[in-house]
Short mmCIF file of C-alpha atoms in Angstrom, two decimals:
data_model
loop_
_atom_site.label_atom_id
_atom_site.label_comp_id
_atom_site.label_asym_id
_atom_site.label_seq_id
_atom_site.Cartn_x
_atom_site.Cartn_y
_atom_site.Cartn_z
CA MET A 167 215.60 25.15 -0.62
CA VAL A 168 214.26 28.00 1.83
CA LYS A 169 210.80 27.15 3.09
CA GLY A 170 208.48 29.41 3.79
CA ASP A 171 207.74 33.42 3.57
CA THR A 172 206.40 36.47 4.09
CA CYS A 173 202.88 36.38 2.36
CA HIS A 174 199.96 39.15 1.92
CA VAL A 175 195.98 39.23 1.66
CA ASP A 176 193.48 41.75 1.40
CA VAL A 177 189.93 41.12 1.90
CA VAL A 178 186.65 43.19 1.62
CA ASP A 179 183.35 42.14 2.53
CA ARG A 180 179.74 43.18 0.89
CA PHE A 181 179.57 44.88 4.59
CA GLY A 182 182.43 46.52 3.59
CA ASN A 183 184.28 45.22 6.33
CA MET A 184 188.34 45.21 5.16
CA VAL A 185 191.36 43.91 6.63
CA SER A 186 194.75 43.60 5.31
CA ALA A 187 197.41 41.21 6.70
CA THR A 188 201.29 40.34 5.88
CA PRO A 189 201.67 37.63 8.10
CA SER A 190 205.32 35.95 8.32
CA GLY A 191 207.35 34.13 10.24
CA GLY A 192 208.17 30.36 10.32
CA TRP A 193 211.80 30.22 8.49
CA LEU A 194 214.05 31.01 11.82
CA GLN A 195 216.45 29.60 8.58
CA SER A 196 217.35 33.60 8.63
CA SER A 197 217.00 34.45 11.68
CA PRO A 198 220.52 34.38 13.76
CA THR A 199 220.95 32.57 16.61
CA ILE A 200 221.53 34.00 20.15
CA PRO A 201 225.03 31.29 20.95
CA SER A 202 224.90 32.02 24.94
CA LEU A 203 220.84 31.36 25.08
CA GLY A 204 220.93 28.39 22.05
CA PHE A 205 217.87 29.44 20.17
CA CYS A 206 217.28 31.86 17.06
CA LEU A 207 215.68 35.07 17.50
CA GLY A 208 211.86 35.37 16.35
CA THR A 209 211.75 36.95 12.28
CA ARG A 210 210.43 40.06 13.72
CA ALA A 211 213.02 39.93 16.81
CA GLN A 212 215.94 39.72 15.01
CA MET A 213 214.99 43.31 13.98
CA PHE A 214 216.05 44.46 17.28
CA TRP A 215 219.56 45.71 17.68
CA LEU A 216 221.44 44.44 20.21
CA GLN A 217 223.81 48.18 20.41
CA GLU A 218 223.23 50.40 22.46
CA GLY A 219 222.01 53.95 22.13
CA VAL A 220 220.05 52.65 18.43
CA ALA A 221 216.91 53.46 18.15
CA THR A 222 215.61 50.02 17.87
CA ALA A 223 217.99 48.61 20.73
CA LEU A 224 216.51 46.04 22.26
CA ARG A 225 215.48 47.45 26.10
CA PRO A 226 212.13 47.00 27.53
CA SER A 227 208.87 48.50 26.07
CA ALA A 228 210.98 48.95 22.77
CA ARG A 229 209.59 47.90 19.45
CA PRO A 230 211.58 46.61 17.03
CA ARG A 231 211.43 48.32 13.34
CA THR A 232 209.44 46.11 11.27
CA THR A 233 208.60 45.58 7.41
CA LEU A 234 205.73 44.04 8.05
CA SER A 235 203.24 47.18 6.79
CA PRO A 236 199.65 45.78 5.76
CA SER A 237 197.90 49.25 4.85
CA PHE A 238 194.36 50.26 4.55
CA ALA A 239 192.75 54.13 3.62
CA LEU A 240 189.96 55.89 4.41
CA ARG A 241 187.79 58.10 1.89
CA ASP A 242 185.36 60.74 3.72
CA GLY A 243 186.31 58.82 6.74
CA LYS A 244 184.76 55.31 5.46
CA PRO A 245 187.37 52.00 4.72
CA TRP A 246 187.78 52.15 0.86
CA LEU A 247 191.01 50.21 0.36
CA ALA A 248 193.17 48.22 1.77
CA PHE A 249 196.70 46.93 0.55
CA GLY A 250 200.26 45.17 1.23
CA THR A 251 202.33 43.25 -0.34
CA PRO A 252 205.37 40.62 0.78
CA GLY A 253 209.23 41.74 0.21
CA GLY A 254 211.03 42.94 3.06
CA ASP A 255 212.28 46.67 3.38
CA GLN A 256 211.07 47.45 -0.15
CA GLN A 257 207.67 46.31 1.29
CA ASP A 258 207.03 50.47 2.28
CA GLN A 259 208.21 51.79 -0.63
CA TRP A 260 206.14 49.52 -2.98
CA SER A 261 202.98 50.06 -0.86
CA LEU A 262 203.25 54.27 -1.16
CA ASN A 263 204.75 54.01 -5.06
CA PHE A 264 201.00 51.55 -5.85
CA PHE A 265 198.73 54.08 -3.24
CA LEU A 266 200.58 57.50 -5.32
CA ALA A 267 199.66 55.57 -8.71
CA VAL A 268 195.79 55.05 -7.63
CA VAL A 269 195.48 58.39 -5.36
CA HIS A 270 196.90 61.23 -7.25
CA GLY A 271 197.97 59.33 -10.62
CA ARG A 272 194.29 57.61 -11.12
CA LEU A 273 195.21 54.23 -12.15
CA ASN A 274 192.47 52.02 -11.52
CA LEU A 275 193.91 49.12 -9.25
CA GLN A 276 195.27 46.75 -11.06
CA GLU A 277 197.08 49.02 -13.72
CA ALA A 278 198.82 50.59 -10.60
CA ILE A 279 199.73 47.09 -9.66
CA ASP A 280 200.55 46.06 -12.88
CA ALA A 281 203.05 49.83 -13.39
CA PRO A 282 206.77 48.67 -13.49
CA MET A 283 207.92 49.16 -10.12
CA PHE A 284 211.33 50.54 -8.70
CA HIS A 285 213.00 50.48 -4.88
CA SER A 286 216.39 51.90 -3.05
CA GLU A 287 218.77 50.55 -1.29
CA HIS A 288 219.75 53.78 0.22
CA PHE A 289 218.59 53.18 3.84
CA PRO A 290 220.53 50.00 6.45
CA SER A 291 218.28 47.14 5.91
CA SER A 292 216.33 45.84 8.70
CA PHE A 293 217.69 42.20 8.63
CA PHE A 294 221.23 41.13 9.96
CA PRO A 295 223.48 42.12 9.18
CA ARG A 296 222.35 45.41 7.79
CA GLY A 297 223.96 46.74 4.46
CA SER A 298 222.76 49.08 3.22
CA ARG A 299 224.10 50.56 -0.45
CA PRO A 300 223.29 54.63 -1.02
CA GLY A 301 222.58 55.70 -3.47
CA VAL A 302 221.55 52.01 -5.62
CA MET A 303 218.05 51.52 -7.23
CA HIS A 304 216.19 48.89 -9.23
CA VAL A 305 214.00 49.51 -11.46
CA GLU A 306 211.92 47.62 -14.04
CA ASP A 307 213.24 47.37 -17.43
CA ARG A 308 209.77 48.53 -18.05
CA VAL A 309 210.84 51.34 -16.98
CA ASP A 310 211.61 54.49 -20.12
CA ALA A 311 214.97 54.69 -21.03
CA GLY A 312 215.32 58.27 -20.38
CA VAL A 313 214.08 58.36 -17.26
CA ILE A 314 216.47 55.80 -16.20
CA ALA A 315 218.89 57.76 -18.10
CA GLU A 316 218.01 61.23 -15.91
CA LEU A 317 218.29 58.96 -12.58
CA ARG A 318 221.54 58.08 -13.01
CA ARG A 319 222.50 61.98 -14.32
CA ARG A 320 220.99 63.11 -11.20
CA GLY A 321 223.81 60.54 -9.58
CA HIS A 322 221.59 57.66 -8.49
CA GLU A 323 223.21 53.90 -9.43
CA VAL A 324 220.66 52.44 -11.27
CA GLU A 325 219.89 48.81 -11.43
CA VAL A 326 217.85 47.13 -13.62
CA GLN A 327 216.06 44.34 -13.22
CA ASP A 328 213.58 42.37 -15.19
CA SER A 329 210.16 42.92 -16.65
CA TRP A 330 207.96 41.87 -13.65
CA SER A 331 210.42 41.27 -10.78
CA LEU A 332 209.75 43.91 -7.87
CA GLY A 333 206.58 43.79 -5.85
CA ARG A 334 204.03 41.82 -5.63
CA LEU A 335 201.22 43.76 -4.36
CA SER A 336 197.59 43.04 -4.31
CA ALA A 337 194.68 44.98 -3.39
CA VAL A 338 190.58 45.91 -2.29
CA ALA A 339 188.75 48.37 -2.50
CA ARG A 340 185.34 49.56 -1.87
CA ASP A 341 183.46 52.11 -4.62
CA GLY A 342 179.97 53.30 -3.54
CA ALA A 343 178.04 49.87 -4.55
CA PHE A 344 180.42 48.11 -5.70
CA LEU A 345 183.65 45.86 -4.44
CA LYS A 346 187.16 45.67 -6.43
CA ALA A 347 189.80 43.82 -6.66
CA ALA A 348 193.34 43.65 -8.04
CA ALA A 349 196.89 41.30 -7.84
CA ASN A 350 199.98 41.09 -8.88
CA PRO A 351 201.37 39.17 -11.61
CA ARG A 352 204.57 38.58 -10.82
CA GLY A 353 205.89 35.57 -9.66
CA ALA A 354 202.53 34.40 -10.49
CA GLN A 355 201.18 33.88 -7.41
CA GLY A 356 198.90 36.66 -6.50
CA TYR A 357 194.92 36.29 -7.26
CA ALA A 358 192.54 38.43 -6.88
CA ALA A 359 188.63 36.34 -7.16
CA GLY A 360 185.20 37.75 -6.03
CA ARG A 361 182.03 36.07 -5.68
#
């Protein structure tokens, strides 16, 4: 059994102060060991490449690529929305899907989180051994069959996943005098609470 994983939390207080945090760590079982040194890389240091010439190669003053992407949006220059998700390389994809659904789709926070989710495996993984699956797209089976057929017609290799299986988003927002929160029902691990 693997213990430890990434989690995500968003908080807004009555004054409009917001935080979005995606703590991750405590799962060294997935970090590669450096045989000559005898220890594992930290959970984010494993994202460095040990090959010279690569943009994220290990070198002084360089930062590794990271999948941690707690997100924050302003409206009219003021804190408006904090959101994020655990999920490795899917974090940016799921967060962008959510954000676009709120901003352009005009869905409320819960509707945007509940919308059928999808992601691609085209880009090389941040995690060793950094595999990629060009053209592969995962979609929940709640996506309309016509959309899936059109994606396949356009050359995507679509892998249909179970309902409510992709994404683990949460979000909080300040809307005038109202504070709003929403959480993901997927995995029965997300909660939205207020007082």
